[in-house]
């Protein structure tokens, strides 16, 4: 005799189990209906800002941020100074708050330790975004004085520290070749990049 | 084995012992270091922050010069290691940037084809000689010395390079093989504050305090590091740190090449241990006796 071990009655159809419940119609009305017109955004919102940042080296992944906060949770700077918050900065970029971001001192507070970047589940290169934001700020004429001073040294000499006669004497005594005090190539590279920027 | 050596700015001034000891250790291990001729600043974190295209170009100038030498580049400074690697990576990823950079280089009669491998001396020793290979050349044991190995940020991140980015072990295993004892030091890759020492002093001071206090609390005789900036931040402000936090935060901060040099039989002056800002106790100096 054939015994059905599985089921006496036929299982319910798939569509019966997962049939969506009817959604009750919305009865509440907004007190004042929203009026959405073209160009009603606050003036300071720059719709293209996130895309501009995304076009920078290491910026593209920014658009994938889902605001989980892993970056902020592991950030050593945020732990000490809670005004600094990488997730918030990323969110502000995505919302197009260009001036608020570029004019804030926070973008200069990132220590560049890359903890956030390595831990971000979405592959956002958070530290690179901070670098890109500083670059954009500089293009708007906003630059942190400490960064400016060091950048000028590199531009003028090709190195951060000046090589003095004393250093070269020591090098020669140790059997090393002298280092040139100024590296002309750096000015050449700099001029060429500036020229290219002007030509677009 | 022969390598092109890229010392970088810090090693010419604030981190001279790191330069001396790296050269001496490579010599003692029979590895050749040939300094890159007419090198310039790697572009540094600073310049990256203000003008990245120029920064990539000046960084690539070094790589273009090194490419002609046809050898791997050894860069002891963590920041140089990171920036040169980052330039390599972005030039590969972004053809537009590559074109711009090579156009600028051509104005100086140079071209970079993207073939240079930039390596950190720790990784070179571990992979090219192996821990056993290094230990076999040791002339002294580091027995009795307790160390907190501090890797800092930039050699483990963001490249996913040669060691774990949360809990690296290469330096630990190396010094263990040389007889030293490693203390528990969970802040191995915690940031020292880097440039924040000048721009956001409070933040950097707290980070440095945590690092030294942790190493001290776990009984370390010294912190051993791979980075000029970590060493400077931890070593140069010990008086201010102690005053600010009301604790004694004095502790020797060595570059890994200095301690390795002592184990290889080099003397205190050869590795530059006589040129530290912080006091180096007898326990370490006497290793060279
Ligand atoms: S960790 Fe990544 S995905 Fe999460 S909030 Fe930060 S940037 Fe966004
Ligand atoms: S790289 Fe900057 S934002 Fe990211 S964890 Fe480090 S300090 Fe924080």
CSV table of C-alpha atoms and ligand atoms in Angstrom, one decimal:
chain,number,residue,atom,x,y,z
A,1,UNK,CA,0.0,0.0,0.0
A,2,UNK,CA,1.3,3.4,-0.9
A,3,UNK,CA,1.7,5.7,2.1
A,4,UNK,CA,2.0,9.4,1.6
A,5,UNK,CA,4.5,10.5,4.2
A,6,UNK,CA,4.5,14.1,3.2
A,7,UNK,CA,1.2,15.6,3.5
A,8,UNK,CA,-2.4,14.6,3.5
A,9,UNK,CA,-3.7,17.9,2.2
A,10,UNK,CA,-2.2,20.0,-0.5
A,11,UNK,CA,0.1,22.8,0.7
A,12,UNK,CA,-1.2,26.3,0.4
A,13,UNK,CA,-0.2,28.0,-2.8
A,14,UNK,CA,2.8,30.3,-2.6
A,15,UNK,CA,0.7,33.3,-3.6
A,16,UNK,CA,-1.6,32.6,-0.7
A,17,UNK,CA,1.2,32.7,1.9
A,18,UNK,CA,2.7,35.9,0.5
A,19,UNK,CA,-0.4,37.6,-0.7
A,20,UNK,CA,0.1,41.2,0.2
A,21,UNK,CA,-2.4,42.6,2.7
A,22,UNK,CA,-4.5,45.4,1.3
A,23,UNK,CA,-3.0,48.7,2.3
A,24,UNK,CA,-5.6,50.9,4.0
A,25,UNK,CA,-6.1,54.1,2.2
A,26,UNK,CA,-4.5,57.1,3.7
A,27,UNK,CA,-7.1,59.2,5.4
A,28,UNK,CA,-5.1,61.7,7.3
A,29,UNK,CA,-4.5,64.9,5.4
A,30,UNK,CA,-1.6,67.3,5.8
A,31,UNK,CA,-2.7,70.5,7.5
A,32,UNK,CA,-1.1,72.5,4.9
A,33,UNK,CA,-0.4,70.7,1.6
A,34,UNK,CA,3.1,70.7,0.4
A,35,UNK,CA,3.8,73.0,-2.5
A,36,UNK,CA,6.7,71.7,-4.5
A,37,UNK,CA,7.8,74.1,-7.2
A,38,UNK,CA,10.8,74.2,-9.4
A,39,UNK,CA,14.0,75.7,-7.9
A,40,UNK,CA,12.5,75.9,-4.4
A,41,UNK,CA,15.7,74.6,-2.8
A,42,UNK,CA,17.5,76.9,-0.4
A,43,UNK,CA,20.0,79.0,-2.3
A,44,UNK,CA,23.0,77.5,-0.7
A,45,UNK,CA,22.3,73.9,-1.8
A,46,UNK,CA,24.5,72.9,-4.7
A,47,UNK,CA,23.0,70.0,-6.4
A,48,UNK,CA,26.2,69.1,-8.2
A,49,UNK,CA,28.4,69.3,-5.2
A,50,UNK,CA,28.4,65.5,-4.5
A,51,UNK,CA,29.2,64.8,-8.1
A,52,UNK,CA,32.0,67.3,-8.2
A,53,UNK,CA,33.6,65.6,-5.2
A,54,UNK,CA,33.0,62.2,-6.7
A,55,UNK,CA,35.0,63.2,-9.8
A,56,UNK,CA,38.1,63.8,-7.7
A,57,UNK,CA,40.7,61.1,-7.3
A,58,UNK,CA,39.4,58.5,-4.8
A,59,UNK,CA,36.0,60.3,-4.6
A,60,UNK,CA,33.7,58.1,-6.7
A,61,UNK,CA,32.7,55.6,-4.0
A,62,UNK,CA,31.3,58.5,-1.9
A,63,UNK,CA,27.9,58.1,-3.6
A,64,UNK,CA,27.5,54.7,-2.1
A,65,UNK,CA,27.5,55.9,1.6
A,66,UNK,CA,24.6,54.5,3.5
A,67,UNK,CA,25.2,56.5,6.6
A,68,UNK,CA,26.0,53.5,8.9
A,69,UNK,CA,28.5,55.5,11.0
A,70,UNK,CA,31.3,53.0,11.0
A,71,UNK,CA,33.7,55.7,10.0
A,72,UNK,CA,32.8,58.0,12.9
A,73,UNK,CA,32.8,55.1,15.4
A,74,UNK,CA,36.4,54.3,14.6
A,75,UNK,CA,37.7,57.8,14.1
A,76,UNK,CA,40.3,58.8,16.7
A,77,UNK,CA,39.7,62.5,16.2
A,78,UNK,CA,35.9,62.1,16.6
A,79,UNK,CA,36.5,60.2,19.9
A,80,UNK,CA,38.3,63.2,21.4
A,81,UNK,CA,36.5,66.1,19.7
A,82,UNK,CA,32.9,65.2,19.1
A,83,UNK,CA,32.4,68.2,16.8
A,84,UNK,CA,34.4,66.3,14.2
A,85,UNK,CA,32.2,63.7,12.5
A,86,UNK,CA,33.2,62.1,9.2
A,87,UNK,CA,29.7,60.5,8.6
A,88,UNK,CA,28.2,64.0,9.0
A,89,UNK,CA,30.6,65.6,6.6
A,90,UNK,CA,29.9,62.9,4.0
A,91,UNK,CA,26.2,63.3,4.5
A,92,UNK,CA,26.5,67.1,4.1
A,93,UNK,CA,28.4,66.6,0.9
A,94,UNK,CA,25.7,64.3,-0.4
A,95,UNK,CA,23.0,66.8,0.5
A,96,UNK,CA,24.9,69.5,-1.4
A,97,UNK,CA,25.8,71.8,1.5
A,98,UNK,CA,28.8,73.1,-0.3
A,99,UNK,CA,29.6,76.3,1.6
A,100,UNK,CA,29.0,74.7,5.0
A,101,UNK,CA,31.4,72.0,4.2
A,102,UNK,CA,34.2,74.0,2.4
A,103,UNK,CA,34.1,76.8,4.9
A,104,UNK,CA,34.2,74.5,8.0
A,105,UNK,CA,37.4,73.9,9.9
A,106,UNK,CA,36.5,70.3,10.2
A,107,UNK,CA,37.8,69.2,6.8
A,108,UNK,CA,41.3,70.3,8.1
A,109,UNK,CA,40.9,68.2,11.3
A,110,UNK,CA,41.2,64.8,9.6
A,111,UNK,CA,44.5,63.2,10.7
A,112,UNK,CA,44.6,61.1,7.6
A,113,UNK,CA,44.9,57.8,9.5
A,114,UNK,CA,42.7,55.9,7.1
A,115,UNK,CA,40.9,53.9,9.8
A,116,UNK,CA,37.5,54.9,8.5
A,117,UNK,CA,38.5,54.2,4.9
A,118,UNK,CA,39.6,50.6,5.6
A,119,UNK,CA,36.5,49.9,7.7
A,120,UNK,CA,33.8,51.4,5.6
A,121,UNK,CA,31.5,48.6,4.4
A,122,UNK,CA,30.6,50.5,1.3
A,123,UNK,CA,34.2,51.1,0.2
A,124,UNK,CA,33.9,54.9,0.6
A,125,UNK,CA,37.5,56.3,0.6
A,126,UNK,CA,36.6,58.6,3.4
A,127,UNK,CA,40.1,60.0,4.0
A,128,UNK,CA,40.5,60.6,0.2
A,129,UNK,CA,37.2,62.5,0.3
A,130,UNK,CA,38.5,64.7,3.1
A,131,UNK,CA,41.6,65.4,0.9
A,132,UNK,CA,39.4,66.2,-2.1
A,133,UNK,CA,37.4,68.6,0.0
A,134,UNK,CA,40.5,70.4,1.1
A,135,UNK,CA,41.5,70.7,-2.5
A,136,UNK,CA,38.1,72.1,-3.4
A,137,UNK,CA,38.3,74.5,-0.4
A,138,UNK,CA,41.7,75.7,-1.7
A,139,UNK,CA,40.2,76.3,-5.1
A,140,UNK,CA,37.7,78.6,-3.4
A,141,UNK,CA,40.5,80.5,-1.7
A,142,UNK,CA,40.2,78.9,1.7
A,143,UNK,CA,43.4,77.3,3.0
A,144,UNK,CA,44.6,76.4,6.4
A,145,UNK,CA,47.7,78.5,7.2
A,146,UNK,CA,49.8,75.6,8.4
A,147,UNK,CA,49.2,73.7,5.2
A,148,UNK,CA,49.9,76.8,3.1
A,149,UNK,CA,53.3,77.4,4.8
A,150,UNK,CA,54.5,73.9,4.2
A,151,UNK,CA,53.2,73.8,0.6
A,152,UNK,CA,55.2,77.0,-0.1
A,153,UNK,CA,58.4,75.4,1.1
A,154,UNK,CA,58.0,72.4,-1.2
A,155,UNK,CA,57.2,74.7,-4.1
A,156,UNK,CA,60.3,76.8,-3.6
A,157,UNK,CA,62.9,74.2,-2.6
A,158,UNK,CA,61.4,70.9,-3.6
A,159,UNK,CA,61.7,69.7,0.0
A,160,UNK,CA,60.1,70.5,3.3
A,161,UNK,CA,63.4,71.2,5.1
A,162,UNK,CA,66.2,73.4,3.8
A,163,UNK,CA,69.4,71.6,2.9
A,164,UNK,CA,72.2,73.6,4.4
A,165,UNK,CA,76.0,73.6,3.7
A,166,UNK,CA,76.3,71.9,7.1
A,167,UNK,CA,74.1,69.0,6.0
A,168,UNK,CA,76.0,68.5,2.8
A,169,UNK,CA,79.4,68.6,4.6
A,170,UNK,CA,78.1,65.8,6.9
A,171,UNK,CA,76.9,63.8,3.9
A,172,UNK,CA,80.2,64.1,2.1
A,173,UNK,CA,82.0,63.0,5.3
A,174,UNK,CA,79.7,59.9,5.4
A,175,UNK,CA,80.5,59.2,1.7
A,176,UNK,CA,77.2,60.4,0.3
A,177,UNK,CA,76.6,62.7,-2.6
A,178,UNK,CA,75.6,66.3,-1.9
A,179,UNK,CA,72.0,67.2,-2.2
A,180,UNK,CA,71.0,70.1,-4.4
A,181,UNK,CA,69.5,73.0,-2.4
A,182,UNK,CA,66.8,73.8,-4.9
A,183,UNK,CA,65.2,71.5,-7.4
A,184,UNK,CA,64.4,73.5,-10.5
A,185,UNK,CA,62.2,70.7,-11.9
A,186,UNK,CA,59.6,71.4,-9.2
A,187,UNK,CA,59.0,74.9,-10.5
A,188,UNK,CA,58.8,73.6,-14.0
A,189,UNK,CA,56.2,71.0,-13.0
A,190,UNK,CA,54.3,73.6,-11.1
A,191,UNK,CA,54.2,76.1,-13.9
A,192,UNK,CA,53.1,73.5,-16.4
A,193,UNK,CA,50.2,72.4,-14.2
A,194,UNK,CA,49.2,76.0,-13.6
A,195,UNK,CA,49.2,76.6,-17.4
A,196,UNK,CA,47.2,73.4,-18.0
A,197,UNK,CA,44.6,74.6,-15.4
A,198,UNK,CA,44.3,77.9,-17.1
A,199,UNK,CA,43.7,76.2,-20.5
A,200,UNK,CA,41.1,74.1,-18.8
B,1,UNK,CA,70.0,42.3,-3.4
B,2,UNK,CA,70.1,46.0,-4.5
B,3,UNK,CA,67.5,48.7,-3.9
B,4,UNK,CA,67.0,52.3,-4.8
B,5,UNK,CA,66.8,54.3,-1.6
B,6,UNK,CA,64.4,57.2,-1.1
B,7,UNK,CA,65.1,58.9,2.2
B,8,UNK,CA,62.6,61.7,2.0
B,9,UNK,CA,62.6,65.1,3.8
B,10,UNK,CA,62.2,63.9,7.4
B,11,UNK,CA,65.2,61.7,7.3
B,12,UNK,CA,67.5,64.5,6.4
B,13,UNK,CA,66.5,66.6,9.4
B,14,UNK,CA,64.2,65.5,12.2
B,15,UNK,CA,64.7,61.8,11.8
B,16,UNK,CA,68.4,61.5,11.1
B,17,UNK,CA,68.9,58.4,13.3
B,18,UNK,CA,66.3,56.6,11.1
B,19,UNK,CA,68.4,57.4,8.0
B,20,UNK,CA,71.6,56.3,9.7
B,21,UNK,CA,70.2,53.2,11.1
B,22,UNK,CA,68.4,52.1,7.9
B,23,UNK,CA,71.6,52.5,5.9
B,24,UNK,CA,73.6,50.7,8.5
B,25,UNK,CA,71.2,47.8,9.0
B,26,UNK,CA,71.0,47.2,5.2
B,27,UNK,CA,74.8,47.2,5.0
B,28,UNK,CA,75.1,44.8,7.9
B,29,UNK,CA,72.6,42.5,6.3
B,30,UNK,CA,74.4,42.6,2.9
B,31,UNK,CA,71.6,44.5,1.1
B,32,UNK,CA,72.6,47.4,-1.2
B,33,UNK,CA,70.9,50.8,-0.9
B,34,UNK,CA,71.5,53.3,-3.7
B,35,UNK,CA,70.2,56.7,-2.9
B,36,UNK,CA,67.9,58.1,-5.6
B,37,UNK,CA,69.8,61.0,-7.2
B,38,UNK,CA,68.3,64.4,-7.0
B,39,UNK,CA,65.1,63.2,-5.2
B,40,UNK,CA,62.5,65.7,-4.1
B,41,UNK,CA,59.8,65.8,-1.5
B,42,UNK,CA,57.2,63.0,-2.0
B,43,UNK,CA,54.5,65.6,-2.1
B,44,UNK,CA,53.6,64.9,1.5
B,45,UNK,CA,50.2,64.8,3.0
B,46,UNK,CA,50.3,68.6,3.1
B,47,UNK,CA,50.7,69.2,-0.6
B,48,UNK,CA,48.2,66.5,-1.4
B,49,UNK,CA,45.7,68.5,0.6
B,50,UNK,CA,46.1,71.8,-1.2
B,51,UNK,CA,46.9,70.9,-4.8
B,52,UNK,CA,46.6,67.3,-5.7
B,53,UNK,CA,47.5,67.5,-9.4
B,54,UNK,CA,50.8,69.3,-8.6
B,55,UNK,CA,51.3,66.9,-5.7
B,56,UNK,CA,50.9,63.9,-7.9
B,57,UNK,CA,53.4,65.4,-10.4
B,58,UNK,CA,56.1,66.1,-7.9
B,59,UNK,CA,55.6,62.7,-6.4
B,60,UNK,CA,55.8,61.1,-9.8
B,61,UNK,CA,59.0,62.9,-10.6
B,62,UNK,CA,60.7,60.7,-8.0
B,63,UNK,CA,59.1,57.6,-9.5
B,64,UNK,CA,60.2,58.6,-13.0
B,65,UNK,CA,63.8,59.1,-11.8
B,66,UNK,CA,63.6,55.7,-10.0
B,67,UNK,CA,62.1,53.9,-13.0
B,68,UNK,CA,65.4,54.5,-14.8
B,69,UNK,CA,67.3,52.7,-12.1
B,70,UNK,CA,65.2,49.5,-12.6
B,71,UNK,CA,65.1,48.5,-8.9
B,72,UNK,CA,62.5,48.5,-6.2
B,73,UNK,CA,62.4,51.7,-4.2
B,74,UNK,CA,62.8,51.5,-0.4
B,75,UNK,CA,61.1,54.3,1.5
B,76,UNK,CA,61.5,54.2,5.3
B,77,UNK,CA,59.2,57.2,6.0
B,78,UNK,CA,55.7,55.9,6.3
B,79,UNK,CA,54.3,59.1,4.8
B,80,UNK,CA,56.6,58.8,1.7
B,81,UNK,CA,55.7,55.2,1.5
B,82,UNK,CA,52.0,56.0,1.5
B,83,UNK,CA,52.2,59.0,-0.9
B,84,UNK,CA,54.4,57.3,-3.5
B,85,UNK,CA,52.2,54.2,-3.4
B,86,UNK,CA,49.1,56.3,-3.6
B,87,UNK,CA,50.5,58.2,-6.7
B,88,UNK,CA,51.3,54.8,-8.3
B,89,UNK,CA,47.8,53.6,-7.6
B,90,UNK,CA,45.9,56.7,-8.8
B,91,UNK,CA,48.1,57.0,-12.0
B,92,UNK,CA,47.0,53.4,-12.7
B,93,UNK,CA,43.3,54.0,-11.9
B,94,UNK,CA,42.8,57.4,-13.5
B,95,UNK,CA,44.1,57.7,-17.1
B,96,UNK,CA,43.2,61.5,-17.2
B,97,UNK,CA,45.4,62.1,-14.2
B,98,UNK,CA,48.1,60.0,-15.7
B,99,UNK,CA,48.0,62.1,-18.9
B,100,UNK,CA,48.2,65.4,-17.0
B,101,UNK,CA,51.0,64.2,-14.8
B,102,UNK,CA,53.1,62.9,-17.7
B,103,UNK,CA,52.5,66.1,-19.6
B,104,UNK,CA,53.9,68.0,-16.6
B,105,UNK,CA,56.8,65.6,-16.4
B,106,UNK,CA,57.6,66.0,-20.0
B,107,UNK,CA,58.2,69.7,-19.4
B,108,UNK,CA,61.1,68.5,-17.2
B,109,UNK,CA,62.2,65.9,-19.8
B,110,UNK,CA,60.8,63.0,-17.8
B,111,UNK,CA,58.3,60.2,-18.3
B,112,UNK,CA,56.8,57.7,-15.9
B,113,UNK,CA,55.5,54.4,-17.2
B,114,UNK,CA,54.1,53.2,-13.8
B,115,UNK,CA,56.4,50.2,-13.2
B,116,UNK,CA,58.2,51.2,-9.9
B,117,UNK,CA,57.5,49.1,-6.8
B,118,UNK,CA,57.7,51.2,-3.6
B,119,UNK,CA,58.4,49.2,-0.5
B,120,UNK,CA,58.9,49.7,3.2
B,121,UNK,CA,62.2,48.5,4.7
B,122,UNK,CA,60.3,46.4,7.3
B,123,UNK,CA,58.6,44.5,4.4
B,124,UNK,CA,61.8,44.2,2.5
B,125,UNK,CA,63.5,42.5,5.5
B,126,UNK,CA,60.6,40.3,6.2
B,127,UNK,CA,60.0,39.1,2.6
B,128,UNK,CA,63.4,39.2,1.0
B,129,UNK,CA,65.5,37.9,3.8
B,130,UNK,CA,62.9,36.4,6.1
B,131,UNK,CA,62.8,36.6,9.9
B,132,UNK,CA,65.1,33.7,10.2
B,133,UNK,CA,67.5,35.2,7.7
B,134,UNK,CA,67.7,38.4,9.7
B,135,UNK,CA,67.9,36.6,13.0
B,136,UNK,CA,70.8,34.4,11.7
B,137,UNK,CA,72.9,37.6,11.4
B,138,UNK,CA,72.2,38.8,14.9
B,139,UNK,CA,75.3,39.3,17.1
B,140,UNK,CA,73.5,40.2,20.3
B,141,UNK,CA,70.3,39.0,22.0
B,142,UNK,CA,67.6,41.5,23.0
B,143,UNK,CA,66.7,39.2,25.9
B,144,UNK,CA,65.2,41.0,28.8
B,145,UNK,CA,64.0,44.0,26.8
B,146,UNK,CA,60.2,44.6,26.8
B,147,UNK,CA,58.9,46.2,23.6
B,148,UNK,CA,55.6,47.8,22.5
B,149,UNK,CA,55.7,47.6,18.7
B,150,UNK,CA,53.9,50.6,17.2
B,151,UNK,CA,53.2,50.5,13.5
B,152,UNK,CA,51.2,53.7,13.1
B,153,UNK,CA,48.7,54.3,10.3
B,154,UNK,CA,50.4,54.6,7.0
B,155,UNK,CA,52.3,51.4,6.4
B,156,UNK,CA,49.2,49.2,7.1
B,157,UNK,CA,46.6,51.5,5.6
B,158,UNK,CA,45.2,52.2,3.1
B,159,UNK,CA,47.1,49.8,0.8
B,160,UNK,CA,46.2,46.5,2.4
B,161,UNK,CA,49.8,46.0,2.0
B,162,UNK,CA,52.1,43.5,3.7
B,163,UNK,CA,50.5,43.2,7.1
B,164,UNK,CA,47.2,43.1,8.9
B,165,UNK,CA,45.7,46.6,9.1
B,166,UNK,CA,44.1,46.1,12.6
B,167,UNK,CA,46.6,43.9,14.3
B,168,UNK,CA,49.9,43.7,12.4
B,169,UNK,CA,52.5,41.2,13.5
B,170,UNK,CA,55.6,41.5,11.3
B,171,UNK,CA,57.6,43.7,13.7
B,172,UNK,CA,56.5,41.6,16.7
B,173,UNK,CA,57.7,38.4,15.2
B,174,UNK,CA,61.0,40.0,14.1
B,175,UNK,CA,61.9,41.2,17.6
B,176,UNK,CA,60.7,38.1,19.2
B,177,UNK,CA,63.1,36.2,17.0
B,178,UNK,CA,65.8,38.5,18.2
B,179,UNK,CA,65.1,37.6,21.9
B,180,UNK,CA,62.9,40.6,23.0
B,181,UNK,CA,59.6,40.2,24.8
B,182,UNK,CA,56.5,41.9,23.3
B,183,UNK,CA,54.1,43.5,25.7
B,184,UNK,CA,50.4,43.5,25.1
B,185,UNK,CA,49.9,46.7,23.0
B,186,UNK,CA,46.5,47.0,21.5
B,187,UNK,CA,47.1,50.5,20.1
B,188,UNK,CA,49.6,49.2,17.5
B,189,UNK,CA,47.9,51.0,14.6
B,190,UNK,CA,46.2,53.8,16.5
B,191,UNK,CA,46.9,57.3,15.1
B,192,UNK,CA,49.5,59.5,16.8
B,193,UNK,CA,47.7,62.6,15.6
B,194,UNK,CA,50.2,63.2,12.7
B,195,UNK,CA,50.1,66.8,11.6
B,196,UNK,CA,47.4,67.7,14.2
B,197,UNK,CA,50.2,68.3,16.6
B,198,UNK,CA,50.5,71.7,14.9
B,199,UNK,CA,46.9,72.3,13.8
B,200,UNK,CA,44.8,70.7,16.6
B,201,UNK,CA,47.2,70.3,19.5
B,202,UNK,CA,44.7,69.1,22.1
B,203,UNK,CA,43.6,66.2,20.0
B,204,UNK,CA,47.1,65.1,19.1
B,205,UNK,CA,48.3,65.4,22.7
B,206,UNK,CA,45.5,63.2,23.9
B,207,UNK,CA,46.3,60.6,21.2
B,208,UNK,CA,50.0,60.6,22.2
B,209,UNK,CA,49.2,60.4,25.9
B,210,UNK,CA,47.1,57.3,25.3
B,211,UNK,CA,49.9,55.6,23.3
B,212,UNK,CA,52.6,56.2,25.9
B,213,UNK,CA,50.3,55.5,28.8
B,214,UNK,CA,49.3,52.2,27.3
B,215,UNK,CA,52.8,51.1,26.6
B,216,UNK,CA,54.0,52.1,30.1
B,217,UNK,CA,51.0,50.5,31.8
B,218,UNK,CA,51.8,47.2,30.1
B,219,UNK,CA,55.4,47.3,31.2
B,220,UNK,CA,57.2,48.2,28.0
B,221,UNK,CA,60.8,49.5,28.2
B,222,UNK,CA,60.4,51.3,25.0
B,223,UNK,CA,58.1,51.9,22.0
B,224,UNK,CA,59.5,50.8,18.7
B,225,UNK,CA,58.1,52.5,15.6
B,226,UNK,CA,58.5,52.6,11.8
B,227,UNK,CA,57.5,56.2,11.2
B,228,UNK,CA,59.3,59.6,11.5
B,229,UNK,CA,56.2,61.5,12.4
B,230,UNK,CA,55.1,58.9,15.1
B,231,UNK,CA,58.5,59.0,16.6
B,232,UNK,CA,58.6,62.8,16.7
B,233,UNK,CA,55.1,63.3,18.1
B,234,UNK,CA,55.8,60.7,20.8
B,235,UNK,CA,59.3,61.7,21.6
B,236,UNK,CA,59.4,65.5,21.3
B,237,UNK,CA,56.6,66.5,23.6
B,238,UNK,CA,57.1,64.3,26.6
B,239,UNK,CA,57.7,67.2,29.0
B,240,UNK,CA,54.6,69.0,27.9
B,241,UNK,CA,52.6,65.7,27.9
B,242,UNK,CA,53.7,64.9,31.4
B,243,UNK,CA,52.8,68.4,32.6
B,244,UNK,CA,49.4,68.4,30.8
B,245,UNK,CA,48.2,65.1,32.1
B,246,UNK,CA,50.0,65.1,35.5
B,247,UNK,CA,51.7,61.7,34.8
B,248,UNK,CA,55.3,60.8,34.1
B,249,UNK,CA,55.1,60.2,30.3
B,250,UNK,CA,58.7,59.9,29.6
B,251,UNK,CA,59.7,56.9,27.6
B,252,UNK,CA,62.3,56.0,24.8
B,253,UNK,CA,60.8,55.9,21.3
B,254,UNK,CA,63.0,54.1,18.9
B,255,UNK,CA,62.9,53.4,15.2
B,256,UNK,CA,62.8,49.7,14.5
B,257,UNK,CA,66.1,49.9,12.6
B,258,UNK,CA,67.9,51.3,15.6
B,259,UNK,CA,67.0,48.4,17.8
B,260,UNK,CA,67.6,46.0,15.0
B,261,UNK,CA,71.0,47.6,14.4
B,262,UNK,CA,72.0,47.0,18.0
B,263,UNK,CA,71.0,43.4,17.7
B,264,UNK,CA,73.1,43.1,14.6
B,265,UNK,CA,76.2,44.3,16.5
B,266,UNK,CA,76.2,47.9,15.5
B,267,UNK,CA,77.2,50.6,18.1
B,268,UNK,CA,75.1,53.4,19.6
B,269,UNK,CA,76.5,56.2,17.3
B,270,UNK,CA,76.2,54.1,14.1
B,271,UNK,CA,72.5,53.7,14.6
B,272,UNK,CA,72.1,57.3,15.8
B,273,UNK,CA,70.8,56.5,19.3
B,274,UNK,CA,73.0,59.3,20.7
B,275,UNK,CA,70.9,61.9,18.8
B,276,UNK,CA,67.5,61.5,20.5
B,277,UNK,CA,65.5,64.3,22.1
B,278,UNK,CA,64.2,62.0,24.8
B,279,UNK,CA,66.5,60.2,27.3
B,280,UNK,CA,67.6,56.7,26.3
B,281,UNK,CA,68.1,54.7,29.4
B,282,UNK,CA,71.1,52.6,30.3
B,283,UNK,CA,69.1,49.4,29.8
B,284,UNK,CA,69.0,50.1,26.0
B,285,UNK,CA,72.4,51.7,25.6
B,286,UNK,CA,74.1,48.8,27.4
B,287,UNK,CA,72.8,46.4,24.8
B,288,UNK,CA,75.6,47.7,22.7
B,289,UNK,CA,78.2,47.1,25.4
C,1,LIG,S1,31.5,53.9,7.1
C,1,LIG,FE1,31.1,54.3,4.9
C,1,LIG,S2,29.0,53.9,4.5
C,1,LIG,FE2,29.2,54.1,6.7
C,1,LIG,S3,28.7,56.2,7.1
C,1,LIG,FE3,30.9,56.1,6.9
C,1,LIG,S4,31.3,56.6,4.7
C,1,LIG,FE4,29.1,56.0,4.9
C,2,LIG,S1,41.2,59.3,8.2
C,2,LIG,FE1,40.4,61.2,9.2
C,2,LIG,S2,38.2,60.8,9.2
C,2,LIG,FE2,39.1,58.8,8.9
C,2,LIG,S3,39.3,57.9,10.9
C,2,LIG,FE3,41.3,59.0,10.5
C,2,LIG,S4,41.1,61.0,11.3
C,2,LIG,FE4,39.0,60.1,11.2
